[in-house]
Coordinates of C-alpha atoms in Angstrom, one line a residue:
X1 CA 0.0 0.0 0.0
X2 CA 1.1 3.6 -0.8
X3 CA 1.0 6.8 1.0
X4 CA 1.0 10.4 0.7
X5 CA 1.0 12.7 3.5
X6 CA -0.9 15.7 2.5
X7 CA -0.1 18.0 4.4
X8 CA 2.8 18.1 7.3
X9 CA 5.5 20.5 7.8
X10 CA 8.5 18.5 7.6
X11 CA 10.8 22.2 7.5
X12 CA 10.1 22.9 10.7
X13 CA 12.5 23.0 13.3
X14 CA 10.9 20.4 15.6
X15 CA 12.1 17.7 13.0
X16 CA 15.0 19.1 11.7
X17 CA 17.5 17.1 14.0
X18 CA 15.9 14.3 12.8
X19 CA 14.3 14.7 9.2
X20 CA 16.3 12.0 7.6
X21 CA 15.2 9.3 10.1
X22 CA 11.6 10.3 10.4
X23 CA 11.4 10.2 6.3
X24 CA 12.7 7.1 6.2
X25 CA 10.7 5.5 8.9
X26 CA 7.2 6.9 6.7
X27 CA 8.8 6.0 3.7
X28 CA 9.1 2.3 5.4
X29 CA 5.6 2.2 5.8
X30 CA 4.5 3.2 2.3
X31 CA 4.4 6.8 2.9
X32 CA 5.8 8.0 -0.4
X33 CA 5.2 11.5 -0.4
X34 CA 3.9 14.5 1.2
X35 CA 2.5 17.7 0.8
X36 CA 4.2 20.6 3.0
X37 CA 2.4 23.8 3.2
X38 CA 3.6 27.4 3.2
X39 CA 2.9 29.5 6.7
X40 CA 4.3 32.7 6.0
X41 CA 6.4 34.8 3.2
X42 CA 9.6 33.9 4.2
X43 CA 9.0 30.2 5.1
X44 CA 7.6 30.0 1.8
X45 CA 10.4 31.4 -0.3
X46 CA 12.3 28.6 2.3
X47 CA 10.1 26.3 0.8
X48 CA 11.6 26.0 -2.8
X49 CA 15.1 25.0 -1.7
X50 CA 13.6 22.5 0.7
X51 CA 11.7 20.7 -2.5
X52 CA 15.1 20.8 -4.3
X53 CA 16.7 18.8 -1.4
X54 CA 13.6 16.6 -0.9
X55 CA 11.9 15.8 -4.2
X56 CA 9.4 13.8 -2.6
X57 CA 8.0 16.8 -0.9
X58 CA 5.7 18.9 -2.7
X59 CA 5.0 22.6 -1.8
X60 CA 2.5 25.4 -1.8
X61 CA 2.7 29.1 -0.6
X62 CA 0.3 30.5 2.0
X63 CA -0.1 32.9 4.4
X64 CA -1.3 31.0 7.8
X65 CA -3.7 33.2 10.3
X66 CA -1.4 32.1 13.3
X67 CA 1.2 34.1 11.7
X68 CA -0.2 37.2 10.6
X69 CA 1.3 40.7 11.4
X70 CA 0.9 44.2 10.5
X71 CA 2.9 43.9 7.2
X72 CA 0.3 41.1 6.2
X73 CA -0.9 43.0 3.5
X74 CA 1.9 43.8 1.9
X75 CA 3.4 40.4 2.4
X76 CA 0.6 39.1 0.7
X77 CA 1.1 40.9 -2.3
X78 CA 4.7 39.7 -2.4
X79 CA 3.7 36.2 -1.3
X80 CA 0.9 36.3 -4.9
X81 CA 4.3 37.4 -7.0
X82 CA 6.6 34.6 -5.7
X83 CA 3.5 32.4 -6.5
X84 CA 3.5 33.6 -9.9
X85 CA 7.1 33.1 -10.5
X86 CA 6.9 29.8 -9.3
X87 CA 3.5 28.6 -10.2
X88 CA 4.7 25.0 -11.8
X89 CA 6.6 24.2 -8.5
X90 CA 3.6 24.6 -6.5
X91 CA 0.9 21.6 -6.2
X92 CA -1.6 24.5 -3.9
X93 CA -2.1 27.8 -2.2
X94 CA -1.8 27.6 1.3
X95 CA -2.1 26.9 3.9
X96 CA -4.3 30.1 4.3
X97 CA -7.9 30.7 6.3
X98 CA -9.9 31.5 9.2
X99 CA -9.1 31.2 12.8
X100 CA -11.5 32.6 15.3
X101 CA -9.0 31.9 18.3
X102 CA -6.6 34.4 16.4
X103 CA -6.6 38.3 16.2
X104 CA -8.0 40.5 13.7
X105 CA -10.1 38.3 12.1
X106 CA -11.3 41.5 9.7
X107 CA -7.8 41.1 8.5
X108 CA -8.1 37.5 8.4
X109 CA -10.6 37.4 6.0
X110 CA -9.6 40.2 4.0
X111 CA -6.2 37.8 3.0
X112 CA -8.1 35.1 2.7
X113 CA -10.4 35.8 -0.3
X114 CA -6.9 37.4 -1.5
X115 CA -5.6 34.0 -1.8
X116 CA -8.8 32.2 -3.2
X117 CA -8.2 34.9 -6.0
X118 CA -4.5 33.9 -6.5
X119 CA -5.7 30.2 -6.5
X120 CA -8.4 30.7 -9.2
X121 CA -5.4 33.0 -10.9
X122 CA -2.8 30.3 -11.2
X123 CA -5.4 27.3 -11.7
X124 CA -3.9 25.4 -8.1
X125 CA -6.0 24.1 -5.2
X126 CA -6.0 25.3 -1.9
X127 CA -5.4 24.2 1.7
X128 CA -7.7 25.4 3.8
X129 CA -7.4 26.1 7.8
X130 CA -10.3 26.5 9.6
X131 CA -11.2 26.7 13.6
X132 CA -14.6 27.5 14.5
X133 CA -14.7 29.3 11.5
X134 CA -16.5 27.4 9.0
X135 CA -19.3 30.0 8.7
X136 CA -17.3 33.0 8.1
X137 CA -14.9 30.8 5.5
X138 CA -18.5 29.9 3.9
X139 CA -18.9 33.5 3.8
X140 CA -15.7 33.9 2.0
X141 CA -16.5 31.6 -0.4
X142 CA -19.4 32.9 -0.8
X143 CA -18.5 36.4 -2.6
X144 CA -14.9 34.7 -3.9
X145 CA -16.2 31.3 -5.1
X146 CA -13.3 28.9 -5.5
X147 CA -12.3 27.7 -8.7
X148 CA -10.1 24.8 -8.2
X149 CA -11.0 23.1 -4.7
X150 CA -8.5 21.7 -2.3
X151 CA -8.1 20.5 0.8
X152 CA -10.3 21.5 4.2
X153 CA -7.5 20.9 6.8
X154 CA -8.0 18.8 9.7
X155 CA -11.7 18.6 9.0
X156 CA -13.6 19.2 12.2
X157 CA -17.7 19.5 11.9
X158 CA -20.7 18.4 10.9
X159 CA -22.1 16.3 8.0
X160 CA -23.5 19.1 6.8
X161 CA -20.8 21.0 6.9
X162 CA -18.9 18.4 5.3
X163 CA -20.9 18.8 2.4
X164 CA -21.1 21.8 1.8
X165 CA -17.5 21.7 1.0
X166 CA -17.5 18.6 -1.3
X167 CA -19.9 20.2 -3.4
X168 CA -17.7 23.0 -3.8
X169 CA -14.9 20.3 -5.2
X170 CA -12.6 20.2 -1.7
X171 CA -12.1 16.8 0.2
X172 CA -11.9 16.5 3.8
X173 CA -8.4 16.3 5.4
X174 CA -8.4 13.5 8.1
X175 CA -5.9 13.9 10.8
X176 CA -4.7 13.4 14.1
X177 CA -8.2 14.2 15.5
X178 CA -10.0 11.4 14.3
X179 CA -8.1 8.9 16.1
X180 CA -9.9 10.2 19.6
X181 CA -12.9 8.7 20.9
X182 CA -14.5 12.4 21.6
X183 CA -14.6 13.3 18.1
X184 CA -18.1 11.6 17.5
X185 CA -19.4 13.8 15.0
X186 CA -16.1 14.0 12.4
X187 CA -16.0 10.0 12.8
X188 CA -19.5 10.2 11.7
X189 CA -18.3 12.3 8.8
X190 CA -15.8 9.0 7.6
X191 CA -18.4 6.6 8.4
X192 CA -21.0 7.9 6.3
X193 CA -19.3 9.8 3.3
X194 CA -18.1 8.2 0.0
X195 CA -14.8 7.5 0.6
X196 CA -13.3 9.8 -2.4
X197 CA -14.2 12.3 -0.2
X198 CA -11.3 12.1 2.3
X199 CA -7.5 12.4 2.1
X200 CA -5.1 11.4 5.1
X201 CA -3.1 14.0 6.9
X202 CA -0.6 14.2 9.9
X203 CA 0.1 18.2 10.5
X204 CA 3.6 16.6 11.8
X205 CA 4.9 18.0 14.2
X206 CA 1.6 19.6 15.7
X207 CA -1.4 17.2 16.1
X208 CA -0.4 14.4 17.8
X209 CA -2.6 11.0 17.3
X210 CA -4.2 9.5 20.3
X211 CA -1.9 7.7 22.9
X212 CA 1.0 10.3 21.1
X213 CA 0.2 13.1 23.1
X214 CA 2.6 15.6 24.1
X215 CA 5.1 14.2 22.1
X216 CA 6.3 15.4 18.4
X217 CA 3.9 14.3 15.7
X218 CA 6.0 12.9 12.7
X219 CA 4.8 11.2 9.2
X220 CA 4.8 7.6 10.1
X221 CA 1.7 8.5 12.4
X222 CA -0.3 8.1 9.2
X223 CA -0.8 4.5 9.1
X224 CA -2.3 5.2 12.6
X225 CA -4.8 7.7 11.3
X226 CA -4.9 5.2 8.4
X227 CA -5.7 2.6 11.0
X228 CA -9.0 4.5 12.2
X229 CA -10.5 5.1 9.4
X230 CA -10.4 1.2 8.3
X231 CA -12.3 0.7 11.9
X232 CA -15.2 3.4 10.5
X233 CA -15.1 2.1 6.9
X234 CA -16.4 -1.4 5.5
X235 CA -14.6 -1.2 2.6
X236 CA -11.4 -3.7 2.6
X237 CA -7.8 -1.8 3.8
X238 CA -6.6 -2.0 -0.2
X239 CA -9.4 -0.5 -1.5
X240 CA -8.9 2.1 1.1
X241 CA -5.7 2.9 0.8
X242 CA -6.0 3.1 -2.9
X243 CA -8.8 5.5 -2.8
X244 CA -7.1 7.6 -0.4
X245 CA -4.0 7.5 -2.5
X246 CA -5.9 8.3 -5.6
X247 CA -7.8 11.7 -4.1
X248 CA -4.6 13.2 -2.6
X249 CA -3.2 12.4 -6.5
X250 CA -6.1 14.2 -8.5
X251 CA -6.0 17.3 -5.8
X252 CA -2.4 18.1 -6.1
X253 CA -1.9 17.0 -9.4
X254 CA 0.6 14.2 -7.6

């Protein structure tokens, strides 16, 4: 069975120490490839050197609302240039969105339609963070309807909410927070939801999987999250794992 880790952050310093191993342990377990987001101008420029060294990473550009400052705007303008300079390098915009636990959430949403135009511009997908947002990112999409789908990132909600974004051609990214027993309603989500609708996801090194907290979250935690969604699926663990494969390869144009 084969693997892509759509979306973890394998450039940050948590796992720099380490990289090599933690690459080769995923790539032990069928974990062939992965997706790793951009967070921030400069982390993004980072970004194309670190696909150079690792050609089994695949990158996109994004400004993330954790790390949003003053200089935002500007940043963002730069950030939609480097995208355009780059644009056959990059598999997605993102990861970008709405955060209600961060500040400014006028500005927030003012950058994110800004990249939902540069996605539509450049033809790419987008990654898509959310937390307790998904009204106001429905809201975004709304007056800047996306073009070319993506990702919703560590998908967290409702059914209904769930399909709202399928119909707007994104698929659900399953993470680390499906493997705890609390999160009723987004197992519901894998239960009941043709299974092209999902792609698998480890956020390494945030997110930790269940019975892995406090410790750093690396790749090779897929085959947990892999694990739990076999247990909510009745479909057999190939045909799975094909599917899943076969979603994060149309997305990203993998």
């Amino acid at each position: 069975m084969r693997f892509i880790d759509s979306h973890c952050h394998l450039d940050f310093d948590e796992l720099a120490d380490n990289l090599t191993k933690y690459m080769s342990d995923a790539l032990a377990s069928g974990i062939t490839q992965f997706v790793v987001p951009g967070i921030s101008l400069a982390q993004s420029k980072s970004l194309l050197a670190f696909s150079q060294k690792h050609p089994s990473c695949h990158i996109s550009f994004g400004l993330h609302p954790y790390f949003l400052t003053a200089h935002s705007r500007d940043e963002m303008a730069l950030l939609a240039d480097l995208a355009e300079q780059n644009s056959e390098q990059l598999v997605a915009i993102g990861e970008c969105g709405i955060d209600s636990q961060c500040d400014d959430l006028e500005l927030q949403q003012a950058l994110f339609k800004s990249h939902i135009v540069l996605a539509n511009r450049l033809g790419l997908p987008m990654i898509v963070h959310h937390r307790q947002s998904h009204h106001l990112i429905a809201q975004a999409f709304k007056q800047t309807p996306p073009q070319f789908g993506g990702v919703i990132h560590a998908f967290s909600g409702s059914l209904q909410q769930a399909q709202y974004y399928l119909k707007l051609g994104f698929k659900l990214g399953l993470g680390g927070t499906i493997t705890y027993p609390r999160a009723k309603k987004t197992r519901e989500v894998v239960s009941r939801l043709p299974l092209s609708s999902f792609v698998l996801e480890t956020d390494a090194p945030s997110m930790p999987v269940f019975g892995f907290q406090g410790q750093i979250n690396v790749p090779v935690r897929l085959i947990d999250i892999f694990a739990q969604v076999c247990q909510l699926r009745n479909e057999s663990e190939d045909e799975i794992a094909q599917a899943l494969y076969a979603t994060s390869c149309r997305v990203f144009s993998i």
